[in-house]
PDB file of C-alpha atoms and ligand atoms in Angstrom:
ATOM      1  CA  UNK O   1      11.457-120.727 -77.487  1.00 72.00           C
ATOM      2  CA  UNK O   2       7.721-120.320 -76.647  1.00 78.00           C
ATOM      3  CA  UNK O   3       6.512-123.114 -74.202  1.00 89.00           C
ATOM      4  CA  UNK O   4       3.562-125.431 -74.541  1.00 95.00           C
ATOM      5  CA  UNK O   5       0.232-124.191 -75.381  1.00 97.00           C
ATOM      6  CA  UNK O   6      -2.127-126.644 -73.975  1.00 98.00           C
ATOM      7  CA  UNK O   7      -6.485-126.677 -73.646  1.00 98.00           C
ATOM      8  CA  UNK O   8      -7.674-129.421 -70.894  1.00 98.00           C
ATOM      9  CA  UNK O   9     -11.094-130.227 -72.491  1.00 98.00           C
ATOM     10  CA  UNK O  10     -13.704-132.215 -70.192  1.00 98.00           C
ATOM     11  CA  UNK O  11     -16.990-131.827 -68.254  1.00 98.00           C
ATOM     12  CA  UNK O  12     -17.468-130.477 -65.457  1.00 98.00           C
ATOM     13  CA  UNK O  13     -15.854-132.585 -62.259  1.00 97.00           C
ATOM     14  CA  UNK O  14     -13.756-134.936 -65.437  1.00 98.00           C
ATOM     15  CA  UNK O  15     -10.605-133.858 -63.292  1.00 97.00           C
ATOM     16  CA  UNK O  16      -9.485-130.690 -65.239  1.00 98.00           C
ATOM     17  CA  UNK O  17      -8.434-128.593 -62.360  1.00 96.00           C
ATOM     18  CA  UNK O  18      -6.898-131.834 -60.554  1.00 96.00           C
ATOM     19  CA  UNK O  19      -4.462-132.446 -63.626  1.00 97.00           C
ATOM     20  CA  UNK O  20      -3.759-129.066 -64.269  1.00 96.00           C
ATOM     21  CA  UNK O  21      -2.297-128.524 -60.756  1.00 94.00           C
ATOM     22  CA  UNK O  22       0.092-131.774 -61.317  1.00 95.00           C
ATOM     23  CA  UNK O  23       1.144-130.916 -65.224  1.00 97.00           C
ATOM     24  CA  UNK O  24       1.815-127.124 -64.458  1.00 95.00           C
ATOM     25  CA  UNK O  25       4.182-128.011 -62.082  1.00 93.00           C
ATOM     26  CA  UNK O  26       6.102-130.562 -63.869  1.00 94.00           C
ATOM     27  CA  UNK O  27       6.053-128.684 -66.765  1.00 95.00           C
ATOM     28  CA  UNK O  28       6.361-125.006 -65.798  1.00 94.00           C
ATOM     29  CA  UNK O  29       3.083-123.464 -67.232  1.00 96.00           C
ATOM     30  CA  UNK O  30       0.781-120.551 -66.733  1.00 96.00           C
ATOM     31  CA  UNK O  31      -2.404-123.040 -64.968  1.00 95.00           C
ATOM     32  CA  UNK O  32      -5.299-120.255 -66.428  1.00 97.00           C
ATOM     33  CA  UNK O  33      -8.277-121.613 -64.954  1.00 97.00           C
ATOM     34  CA  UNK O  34     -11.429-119.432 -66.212  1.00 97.00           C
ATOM     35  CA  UNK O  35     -13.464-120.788 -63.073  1.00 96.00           C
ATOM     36  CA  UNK O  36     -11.106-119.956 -60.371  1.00 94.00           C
ATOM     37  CA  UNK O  37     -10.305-116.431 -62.222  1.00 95.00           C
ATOM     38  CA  UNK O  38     -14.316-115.939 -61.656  1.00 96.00           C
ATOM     39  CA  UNK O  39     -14.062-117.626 -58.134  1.00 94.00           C
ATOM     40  CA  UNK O  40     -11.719-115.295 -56.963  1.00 93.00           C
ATOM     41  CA  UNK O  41     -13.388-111.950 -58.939  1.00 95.00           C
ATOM     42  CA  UNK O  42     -17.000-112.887 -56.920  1.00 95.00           C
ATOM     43  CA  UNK O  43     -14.834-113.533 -53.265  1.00 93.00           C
ATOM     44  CA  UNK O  44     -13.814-109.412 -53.852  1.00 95.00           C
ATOM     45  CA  UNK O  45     -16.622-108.515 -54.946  1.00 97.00           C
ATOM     46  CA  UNK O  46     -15.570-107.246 -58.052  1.00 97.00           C
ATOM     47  CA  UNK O  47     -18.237-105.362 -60.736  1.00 96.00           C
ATOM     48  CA  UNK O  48     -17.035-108.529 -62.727  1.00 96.00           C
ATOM     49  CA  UNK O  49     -17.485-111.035 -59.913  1.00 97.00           C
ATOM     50  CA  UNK O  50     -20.400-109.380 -59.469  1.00 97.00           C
ATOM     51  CA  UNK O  51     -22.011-109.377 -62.779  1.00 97.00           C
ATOM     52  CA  UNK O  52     -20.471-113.417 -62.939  1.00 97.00           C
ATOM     53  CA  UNK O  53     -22.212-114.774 -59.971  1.00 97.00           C
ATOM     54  CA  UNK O  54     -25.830-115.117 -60.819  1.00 97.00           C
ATOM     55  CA  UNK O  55     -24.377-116.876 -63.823  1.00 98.00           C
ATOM     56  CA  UNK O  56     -22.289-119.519 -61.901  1.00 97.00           C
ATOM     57  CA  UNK O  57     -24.439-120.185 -59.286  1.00 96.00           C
ATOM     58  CA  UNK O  58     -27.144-121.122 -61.330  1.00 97.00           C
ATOM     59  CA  UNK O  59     -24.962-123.426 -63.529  1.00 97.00           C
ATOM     60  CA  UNK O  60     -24.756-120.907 -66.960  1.00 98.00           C
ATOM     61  CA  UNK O  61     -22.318-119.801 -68.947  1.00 98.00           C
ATOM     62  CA  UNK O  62     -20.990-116.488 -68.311  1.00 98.00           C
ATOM     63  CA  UNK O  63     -21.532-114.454 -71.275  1.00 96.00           C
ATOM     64  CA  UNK O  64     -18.540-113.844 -73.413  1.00 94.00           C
ATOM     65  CA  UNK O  65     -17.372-110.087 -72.845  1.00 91.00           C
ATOM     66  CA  UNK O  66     -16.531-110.923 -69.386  1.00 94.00           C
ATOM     67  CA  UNK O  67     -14.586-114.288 -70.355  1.00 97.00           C
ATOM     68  CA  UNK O  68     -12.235-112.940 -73.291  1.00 96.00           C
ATOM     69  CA  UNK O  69     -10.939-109.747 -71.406  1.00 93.00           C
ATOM     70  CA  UNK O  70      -9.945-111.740 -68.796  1.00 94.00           C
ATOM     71  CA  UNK O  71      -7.807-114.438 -70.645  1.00 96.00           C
ATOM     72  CA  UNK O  72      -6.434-112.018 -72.877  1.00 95.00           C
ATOM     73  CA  UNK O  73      -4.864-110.267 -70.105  1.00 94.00           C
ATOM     74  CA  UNK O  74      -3.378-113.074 -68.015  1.00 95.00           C
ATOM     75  CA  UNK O  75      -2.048-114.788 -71.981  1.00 95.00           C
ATOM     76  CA  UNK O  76      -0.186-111.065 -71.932  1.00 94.00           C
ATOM     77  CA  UNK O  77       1.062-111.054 -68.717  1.00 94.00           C
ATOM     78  CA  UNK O  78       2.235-114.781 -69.117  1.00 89.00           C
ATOM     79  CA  UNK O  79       4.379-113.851 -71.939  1.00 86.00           C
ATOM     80  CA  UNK O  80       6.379-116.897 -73.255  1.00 89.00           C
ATOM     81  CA  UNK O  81       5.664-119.256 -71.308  1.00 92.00           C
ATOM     82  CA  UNK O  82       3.825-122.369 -71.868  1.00 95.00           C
ATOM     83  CA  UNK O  83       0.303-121.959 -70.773  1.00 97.00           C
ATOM     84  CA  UNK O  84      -2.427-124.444 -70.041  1.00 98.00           C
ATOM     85  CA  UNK O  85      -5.960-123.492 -70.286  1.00 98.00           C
ATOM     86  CA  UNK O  86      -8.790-125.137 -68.374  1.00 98.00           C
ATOM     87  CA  UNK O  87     -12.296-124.611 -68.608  1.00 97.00           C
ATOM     88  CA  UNK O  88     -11.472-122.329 -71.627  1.00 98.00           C
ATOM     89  CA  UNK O  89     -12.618-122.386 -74.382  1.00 98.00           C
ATOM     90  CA  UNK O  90     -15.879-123.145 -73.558  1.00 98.00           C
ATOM     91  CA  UNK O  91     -18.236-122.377 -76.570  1.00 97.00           C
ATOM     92  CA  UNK O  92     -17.453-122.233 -80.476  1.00 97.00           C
ATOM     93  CA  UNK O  93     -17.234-118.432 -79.771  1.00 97.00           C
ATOM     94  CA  UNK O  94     -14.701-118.554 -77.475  1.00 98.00           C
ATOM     95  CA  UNK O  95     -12.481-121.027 -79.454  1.00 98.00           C
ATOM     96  CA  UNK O  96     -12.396-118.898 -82.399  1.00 97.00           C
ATOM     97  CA  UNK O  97     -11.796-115.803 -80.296  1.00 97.00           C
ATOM     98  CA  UNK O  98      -8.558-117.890 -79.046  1.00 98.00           C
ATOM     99  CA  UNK O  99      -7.275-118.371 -82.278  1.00 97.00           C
ATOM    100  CA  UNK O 100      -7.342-114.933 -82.863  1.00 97.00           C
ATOM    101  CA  UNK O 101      -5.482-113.997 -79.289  1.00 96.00           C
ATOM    102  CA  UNK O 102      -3.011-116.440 -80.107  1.00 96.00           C
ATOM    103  CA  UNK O 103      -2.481-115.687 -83.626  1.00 96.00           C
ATOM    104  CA  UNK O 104      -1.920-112.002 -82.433  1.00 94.00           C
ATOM    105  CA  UNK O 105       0.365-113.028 -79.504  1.00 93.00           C
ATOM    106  CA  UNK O 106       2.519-115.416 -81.923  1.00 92.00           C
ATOM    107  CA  UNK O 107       1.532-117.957 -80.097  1.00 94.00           C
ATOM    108  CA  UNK O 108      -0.167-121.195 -80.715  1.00 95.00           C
ATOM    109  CA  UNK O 109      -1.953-124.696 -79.629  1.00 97.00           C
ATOM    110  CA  UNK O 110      -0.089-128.093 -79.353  1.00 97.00           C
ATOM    111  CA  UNK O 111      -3.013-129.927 -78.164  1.00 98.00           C
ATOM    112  CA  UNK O 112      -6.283-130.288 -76.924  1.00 98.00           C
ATOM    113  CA  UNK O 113      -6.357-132.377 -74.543  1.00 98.00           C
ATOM    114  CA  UNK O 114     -10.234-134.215 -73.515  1.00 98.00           C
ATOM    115  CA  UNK O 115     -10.846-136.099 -70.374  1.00 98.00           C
ATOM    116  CA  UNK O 116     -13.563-138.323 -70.900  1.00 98.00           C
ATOM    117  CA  UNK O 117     -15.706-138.940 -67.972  1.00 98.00           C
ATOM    118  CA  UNK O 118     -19.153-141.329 -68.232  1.00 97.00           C
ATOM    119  CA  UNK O 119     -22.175-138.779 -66.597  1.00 95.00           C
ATOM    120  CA  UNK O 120     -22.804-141.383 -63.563  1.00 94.00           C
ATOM    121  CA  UNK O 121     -19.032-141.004 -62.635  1.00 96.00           C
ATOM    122  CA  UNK O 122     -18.613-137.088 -63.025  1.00 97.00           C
ATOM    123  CA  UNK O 123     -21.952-136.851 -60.888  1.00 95.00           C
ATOM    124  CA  UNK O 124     -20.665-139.021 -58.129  1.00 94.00           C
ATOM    125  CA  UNK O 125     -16.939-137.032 -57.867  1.00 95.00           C
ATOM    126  CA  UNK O 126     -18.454-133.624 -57.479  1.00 96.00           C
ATOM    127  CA  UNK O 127     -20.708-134.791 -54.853  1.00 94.00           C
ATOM    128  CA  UNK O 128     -17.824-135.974 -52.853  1.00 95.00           C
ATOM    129  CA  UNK O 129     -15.799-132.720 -53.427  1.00 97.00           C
ATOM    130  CA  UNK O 130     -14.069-130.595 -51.089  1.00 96.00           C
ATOM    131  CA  UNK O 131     -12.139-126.974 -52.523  1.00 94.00           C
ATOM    132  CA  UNK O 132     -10.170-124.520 -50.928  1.00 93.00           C
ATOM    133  CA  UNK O 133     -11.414-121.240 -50.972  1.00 89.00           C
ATOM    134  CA  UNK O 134      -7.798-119.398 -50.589  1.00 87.00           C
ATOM    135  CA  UNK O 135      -5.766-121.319 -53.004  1.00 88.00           C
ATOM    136  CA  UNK O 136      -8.146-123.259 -55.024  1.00 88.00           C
ATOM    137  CA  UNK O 137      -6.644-126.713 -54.357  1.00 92.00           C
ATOM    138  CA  UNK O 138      -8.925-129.649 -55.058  1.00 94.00           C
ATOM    139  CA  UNK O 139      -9.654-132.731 -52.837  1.00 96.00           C
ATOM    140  CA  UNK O 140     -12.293-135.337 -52.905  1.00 96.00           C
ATOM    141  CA  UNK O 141     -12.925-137.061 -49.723  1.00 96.00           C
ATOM    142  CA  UNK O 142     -12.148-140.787 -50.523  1.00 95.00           C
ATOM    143  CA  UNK O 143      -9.709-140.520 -53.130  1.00 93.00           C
ATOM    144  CA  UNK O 144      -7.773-137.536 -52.020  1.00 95.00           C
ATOM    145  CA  UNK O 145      -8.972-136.612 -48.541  1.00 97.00           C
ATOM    146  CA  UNK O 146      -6.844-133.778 -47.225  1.00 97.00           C
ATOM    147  CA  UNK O 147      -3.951-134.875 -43.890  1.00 97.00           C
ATOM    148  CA  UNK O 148      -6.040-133.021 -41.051  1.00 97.00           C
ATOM    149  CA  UNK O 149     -10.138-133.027 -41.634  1.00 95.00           C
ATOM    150  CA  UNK O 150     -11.817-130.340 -43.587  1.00 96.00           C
ATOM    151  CA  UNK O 151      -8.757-128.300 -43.703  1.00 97.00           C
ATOM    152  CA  UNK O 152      -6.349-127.329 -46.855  1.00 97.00           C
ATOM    153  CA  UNK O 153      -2.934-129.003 -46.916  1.00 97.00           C
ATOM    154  CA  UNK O 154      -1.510-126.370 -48.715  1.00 95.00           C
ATOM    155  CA  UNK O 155      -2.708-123.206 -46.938  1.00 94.00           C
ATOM    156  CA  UNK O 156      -4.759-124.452 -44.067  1.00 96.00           C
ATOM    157  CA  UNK O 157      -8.121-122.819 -44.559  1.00 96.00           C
ATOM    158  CA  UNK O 158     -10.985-124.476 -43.985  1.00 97.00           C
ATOM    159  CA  UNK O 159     -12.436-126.398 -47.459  1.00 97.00           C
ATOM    160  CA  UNK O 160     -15.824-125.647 -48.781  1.00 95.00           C
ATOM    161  CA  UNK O 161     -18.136-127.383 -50.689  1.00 95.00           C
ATOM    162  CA  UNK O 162     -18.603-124.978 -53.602  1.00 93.00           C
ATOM    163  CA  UNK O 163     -22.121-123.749 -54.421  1.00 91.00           C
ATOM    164  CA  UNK O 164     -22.521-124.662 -57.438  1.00 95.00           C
ATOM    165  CA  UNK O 165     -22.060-128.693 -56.538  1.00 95.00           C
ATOM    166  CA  UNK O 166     -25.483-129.182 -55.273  1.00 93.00           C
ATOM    167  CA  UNK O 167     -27.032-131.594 -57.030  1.00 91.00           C
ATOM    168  CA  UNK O 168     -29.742-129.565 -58.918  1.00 94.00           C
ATOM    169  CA  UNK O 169     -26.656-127.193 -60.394  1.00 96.00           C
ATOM    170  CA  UNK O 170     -24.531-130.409 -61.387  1.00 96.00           C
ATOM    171  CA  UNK O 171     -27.509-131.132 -63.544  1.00 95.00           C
ATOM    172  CA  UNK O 172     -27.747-127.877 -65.339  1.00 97.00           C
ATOM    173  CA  UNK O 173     -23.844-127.865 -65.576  1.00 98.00           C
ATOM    174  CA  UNK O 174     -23.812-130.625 -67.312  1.00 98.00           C
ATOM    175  CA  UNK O 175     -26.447-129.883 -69.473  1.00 98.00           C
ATOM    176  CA  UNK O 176     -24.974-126.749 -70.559  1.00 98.00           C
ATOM    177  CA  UNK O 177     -21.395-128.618 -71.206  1.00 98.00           C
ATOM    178  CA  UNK O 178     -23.324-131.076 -73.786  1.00 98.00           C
ATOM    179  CA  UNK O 179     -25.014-128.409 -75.379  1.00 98.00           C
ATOM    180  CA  UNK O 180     -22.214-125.863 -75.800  1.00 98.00           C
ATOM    181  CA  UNK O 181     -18.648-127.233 -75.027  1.00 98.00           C
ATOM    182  CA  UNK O 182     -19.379-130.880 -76.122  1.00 98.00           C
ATOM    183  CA  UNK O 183     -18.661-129.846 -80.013  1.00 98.00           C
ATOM    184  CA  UNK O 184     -15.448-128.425 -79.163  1.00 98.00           C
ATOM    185  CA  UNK O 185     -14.140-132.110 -79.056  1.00 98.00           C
ATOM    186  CA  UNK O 186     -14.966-131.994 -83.159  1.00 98.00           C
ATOM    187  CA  UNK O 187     -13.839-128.896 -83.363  1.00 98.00           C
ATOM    188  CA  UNK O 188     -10.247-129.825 -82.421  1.00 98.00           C
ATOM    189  CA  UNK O 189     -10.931-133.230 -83.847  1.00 98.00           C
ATOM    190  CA  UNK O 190     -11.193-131.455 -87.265  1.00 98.00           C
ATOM    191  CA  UNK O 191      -7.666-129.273 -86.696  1.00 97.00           C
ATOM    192  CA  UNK O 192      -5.975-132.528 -85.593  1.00 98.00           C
ATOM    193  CA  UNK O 193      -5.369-131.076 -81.958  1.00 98.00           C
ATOM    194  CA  UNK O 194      -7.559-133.199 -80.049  1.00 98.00           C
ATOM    195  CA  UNK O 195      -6.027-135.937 -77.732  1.00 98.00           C
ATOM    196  CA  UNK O 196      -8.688-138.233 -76.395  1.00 98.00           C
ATOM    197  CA  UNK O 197      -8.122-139.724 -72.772  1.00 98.00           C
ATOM    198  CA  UNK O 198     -11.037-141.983 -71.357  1.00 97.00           C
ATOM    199  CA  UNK O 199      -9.912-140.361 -67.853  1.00 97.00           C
ATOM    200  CA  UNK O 200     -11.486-142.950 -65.176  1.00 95.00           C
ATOM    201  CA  UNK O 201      -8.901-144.730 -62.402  1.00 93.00           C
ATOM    202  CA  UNK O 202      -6.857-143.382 -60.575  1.00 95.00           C
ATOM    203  CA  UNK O 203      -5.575-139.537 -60.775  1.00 96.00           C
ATOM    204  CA  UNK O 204      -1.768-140.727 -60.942  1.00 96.00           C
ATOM    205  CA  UNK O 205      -2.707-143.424 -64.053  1.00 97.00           C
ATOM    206  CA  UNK O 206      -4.131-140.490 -65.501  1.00 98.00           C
ATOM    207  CA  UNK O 207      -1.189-137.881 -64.830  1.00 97.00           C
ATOM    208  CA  UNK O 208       0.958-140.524 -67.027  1.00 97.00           C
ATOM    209  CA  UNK O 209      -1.263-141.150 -70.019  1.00 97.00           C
ATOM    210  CA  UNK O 210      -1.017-137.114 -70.629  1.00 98.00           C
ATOM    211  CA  UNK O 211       2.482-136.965 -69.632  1.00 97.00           C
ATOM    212  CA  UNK O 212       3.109-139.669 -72.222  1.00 97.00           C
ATOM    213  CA  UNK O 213       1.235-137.345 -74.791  1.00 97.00           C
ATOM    214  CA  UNK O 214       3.578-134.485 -73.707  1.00 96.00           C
ATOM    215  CA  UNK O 215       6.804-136.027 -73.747  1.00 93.00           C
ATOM    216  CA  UNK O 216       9.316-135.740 -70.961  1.00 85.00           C
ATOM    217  CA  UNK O 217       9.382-132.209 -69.279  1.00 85.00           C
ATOM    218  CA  UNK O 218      12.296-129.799 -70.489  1.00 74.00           C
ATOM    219  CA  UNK O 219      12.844-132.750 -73.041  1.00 67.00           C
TER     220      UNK O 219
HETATM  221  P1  LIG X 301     -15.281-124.351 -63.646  1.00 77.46           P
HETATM  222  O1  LIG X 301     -14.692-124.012 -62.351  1.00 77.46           O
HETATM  223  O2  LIG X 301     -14.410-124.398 -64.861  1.00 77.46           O
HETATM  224  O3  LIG X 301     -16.071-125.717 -63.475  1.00 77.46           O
HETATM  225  P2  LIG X 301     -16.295-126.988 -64.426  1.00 77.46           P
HETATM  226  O4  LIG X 301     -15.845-126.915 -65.843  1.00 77.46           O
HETATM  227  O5  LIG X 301     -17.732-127.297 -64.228  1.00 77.46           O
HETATM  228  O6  LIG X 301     -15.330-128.036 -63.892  1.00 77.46           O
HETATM  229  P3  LIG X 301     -15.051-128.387 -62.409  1.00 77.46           P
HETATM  230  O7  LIG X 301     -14.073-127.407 -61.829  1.00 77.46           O
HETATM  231  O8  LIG X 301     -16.348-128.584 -61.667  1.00 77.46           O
HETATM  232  O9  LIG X 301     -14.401-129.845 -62.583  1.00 77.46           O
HETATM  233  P4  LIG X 301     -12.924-130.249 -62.967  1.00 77.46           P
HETATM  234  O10 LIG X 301     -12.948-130.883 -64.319  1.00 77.46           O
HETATM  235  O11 LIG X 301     -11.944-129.160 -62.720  1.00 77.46           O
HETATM  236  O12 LIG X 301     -12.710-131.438 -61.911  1.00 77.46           O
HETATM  237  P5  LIG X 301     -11.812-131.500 -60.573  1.00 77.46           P
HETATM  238  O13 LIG X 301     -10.367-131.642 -60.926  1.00 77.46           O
HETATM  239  O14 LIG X 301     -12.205-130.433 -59.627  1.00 77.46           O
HETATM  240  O15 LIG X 301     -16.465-123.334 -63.989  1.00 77.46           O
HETATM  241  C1  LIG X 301     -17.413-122.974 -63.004  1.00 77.46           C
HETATM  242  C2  LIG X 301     -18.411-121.967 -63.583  1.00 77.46           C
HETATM  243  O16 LIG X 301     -17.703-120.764 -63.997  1.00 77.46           O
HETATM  244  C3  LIG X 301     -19.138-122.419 -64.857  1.00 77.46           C
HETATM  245  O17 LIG X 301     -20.293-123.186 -64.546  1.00 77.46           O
HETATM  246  C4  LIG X 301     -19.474-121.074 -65.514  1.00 77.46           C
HETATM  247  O18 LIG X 301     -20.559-120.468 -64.879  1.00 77.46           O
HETATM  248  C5  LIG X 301     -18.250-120.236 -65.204  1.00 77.46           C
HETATM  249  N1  LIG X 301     -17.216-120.344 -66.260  1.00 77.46           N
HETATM  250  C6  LIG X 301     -15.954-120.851 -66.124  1.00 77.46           C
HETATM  251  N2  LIG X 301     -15.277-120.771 -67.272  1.00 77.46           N
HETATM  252  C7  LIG X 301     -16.127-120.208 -68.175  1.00 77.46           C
HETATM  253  C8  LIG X 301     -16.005-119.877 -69.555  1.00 77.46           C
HETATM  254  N3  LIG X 301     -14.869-120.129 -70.233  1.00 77.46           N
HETATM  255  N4  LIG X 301     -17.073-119.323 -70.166  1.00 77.46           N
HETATM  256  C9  LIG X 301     -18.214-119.071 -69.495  1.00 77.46           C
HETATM  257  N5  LIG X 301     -18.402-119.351 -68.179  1.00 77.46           N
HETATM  258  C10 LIG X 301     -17.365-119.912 -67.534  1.00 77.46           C
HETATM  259  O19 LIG X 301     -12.291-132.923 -60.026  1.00 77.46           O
HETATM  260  C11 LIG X 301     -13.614-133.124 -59.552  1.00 77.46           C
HETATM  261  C12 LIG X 301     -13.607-134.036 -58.312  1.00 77.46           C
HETATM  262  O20 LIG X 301     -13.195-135.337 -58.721  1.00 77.46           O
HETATM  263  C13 LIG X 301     -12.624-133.607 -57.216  1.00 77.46           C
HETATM  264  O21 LIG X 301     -13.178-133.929 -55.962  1.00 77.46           O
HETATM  265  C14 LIG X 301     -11.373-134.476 -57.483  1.00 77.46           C
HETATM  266  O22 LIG X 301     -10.618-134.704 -56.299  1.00 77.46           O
HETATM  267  C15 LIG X 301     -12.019-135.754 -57.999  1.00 77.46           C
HETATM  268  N6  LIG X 301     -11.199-136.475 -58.976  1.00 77.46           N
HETATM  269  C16 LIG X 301     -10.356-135.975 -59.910  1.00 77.46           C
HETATM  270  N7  LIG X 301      -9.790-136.952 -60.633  1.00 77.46           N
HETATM  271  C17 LIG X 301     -10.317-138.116 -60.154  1.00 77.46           C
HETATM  272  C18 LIG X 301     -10.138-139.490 -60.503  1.00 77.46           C
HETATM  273  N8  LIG X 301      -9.306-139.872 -61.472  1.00 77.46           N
HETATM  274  N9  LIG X 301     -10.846-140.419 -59.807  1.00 77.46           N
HETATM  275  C19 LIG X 301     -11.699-140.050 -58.817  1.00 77.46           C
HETATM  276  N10 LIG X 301     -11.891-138.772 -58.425  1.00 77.46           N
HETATM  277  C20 LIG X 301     -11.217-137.811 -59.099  1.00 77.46           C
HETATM  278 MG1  LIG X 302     -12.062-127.147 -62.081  1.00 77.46          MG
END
C-alpha cells in the first residue's frame, strides 16, 4: 500500500522544514523540500541553480518550469512511499500541476497540513536562524541552539545564516507568500484537505498536534 501523501503549508520561517525533519522520520517519508532542492542546485552551480538564484536571493518565486521538473522527478524516484512536500505547492499553478503528477503516478493527497504563524513571530524566528549548508538541518539560536557553537550537530559544518534572511528579503518573502501561496489554504479548504494548526509554542507541542492528525506511525 502507497504511504502518506502529505503538503506542509505555512509562511516562510512557520517551522515547515523543522517539522518535516521530525515527521519524516517517524513516519518513513520522502522529506521533498523545493527550497533545499534549489539550495543545493545553486551550491553546484547548476544551469538550474543558476538560473534559480537571482530569484531566491531577492525573495521571488522561481518561475514554474524549473519547479515542476524537479518534483516530478524526485515523486518518480520515490516510488511508493509516503512523501511529504514542503514549500510545494506554492502558487495555484503549481497545485493544479500536482494533481495532475499525482493523478498520473496513482498517487494522491491525505492532507494539507497549514502552520499558522502571526507575521511579528515568523519575522523574529528567521532572524534568529542558523542552517547547515551540507545537510540542511535547521537550528535557531535560543530555542534549538546547536551542542558546540556555530557548528552542525549532525554533520559538523559550520552553520550559515542563509542569504535570503536579511531583513529586507524576509519582507519581500513574505509578501510574495500572501500574495501567491496564501489562497492555497482555500484551495485545500474547498477539497476538504486542509488541516489548520495555529503553530506557536514549542516545536515538540507542535510535533504532537500533527502527529495526532496523522495517527500513530505504521498504525
Ligand atoms: P524555502 O526554503 O521553502 O523557504 P520558505 O518557504 O520561505 O520557508 P523557510 O525555509 O524560510 O521556513 P520554514 O517554514 O521551513 O521554517 P523553519 O523550520 O526553517 O524557499 C526559499 C526560496 O526558494 C523561495 O523564496 C523561492 O525563491 C524558492 N522556492 C522554493 N520553493 C519554491 C516553489 N515551490 N516555487 C517557486 N519558488 C520556490 O523554521 C524557521 C526558524 O524558526 C528556525 O530557526 C527554527 O529553528 C525556528 N522554529 C521552528 N519552529 C519553532 C517554534 N515552534 N518556536 C520557535 N522557533 C521555531
Ligand atoms: Mg524551510
Amino acid at each position: 500500500m502507497a504511504g502518506l501523501g502529505l503538503i506542509l503549508l505555512g509562511a516562510p520561517g512557520s517551522g515547515k522544514g523543522t517539522q518535516a525533519a521530525r515527521l519524516a522520520g517517524a513516519y518513513a517519508l520522502q522529506h521533498l523540500s523545493t527550497g533545499d532542492l534549489l539550495r543545493d542546485e545553486v551550491r553546484r552551480g547548476t544551469p538550474l541553480g543558476k538560473e534559480a538564484k537571482g530569484f531566491m536571493d531577492a525573495g521571488g518565486l522561481v518561475p514554474d518550469a524549473l519547479i515542476l521538473g524537479m518534483v516530478r522527478a524526485r515523486l518518480e524516484e520515490g516510488g511508493e512511499k509516503g512523501f511529504l512536500l514542503d514549500g510545494f505547492p506554492r502558487t495555484l499553478g503549481q497545485a493544479e500541476a500536482l494533481e495532475g503528477m499525482l493523478d498520473g503516478l496513482g498517487r494522491k493527497l491525505d492532507h494539507a497540513l497549514f502552520l499558522d504563524v502571526p507575521e511579528d513571530e515568523l519575522v523574529a524566528r528567521l532572524a534568529l536562524r542558523r542552517s547547515c549548508p551540507g545537510c540542511g538541518r535547521v537550528y535557531h539560536l535560543k530555542v534549538s541552539p546547536p551542542a558546540a557553537d556555530g557548528l552542525c550537530d549532525a554533520c559538523g559544518q559550520g552553520l550559515i545564516q542563509r542569504l535570503d534572511d536579511t531583513e529586507a528579503v524576509v519582507r519581500e518573502r513574505l509578501k510574495v507568500y500572501a500574495a501567491s501561496t496564501h489562497p492555497l489554504v482555500e484551495h485545500y479548504e474547498k477539497r476538504k484537505l486542509l488541516r489548520h494548526i495555529i503553530a506557536l509554542g514549542g516545536i515538540e507541542t507542535i510535533q504532537v498536534q500533527l502527529r495526532a492528525i496523522l495517527g500513530e506511525p505504521g498504525a
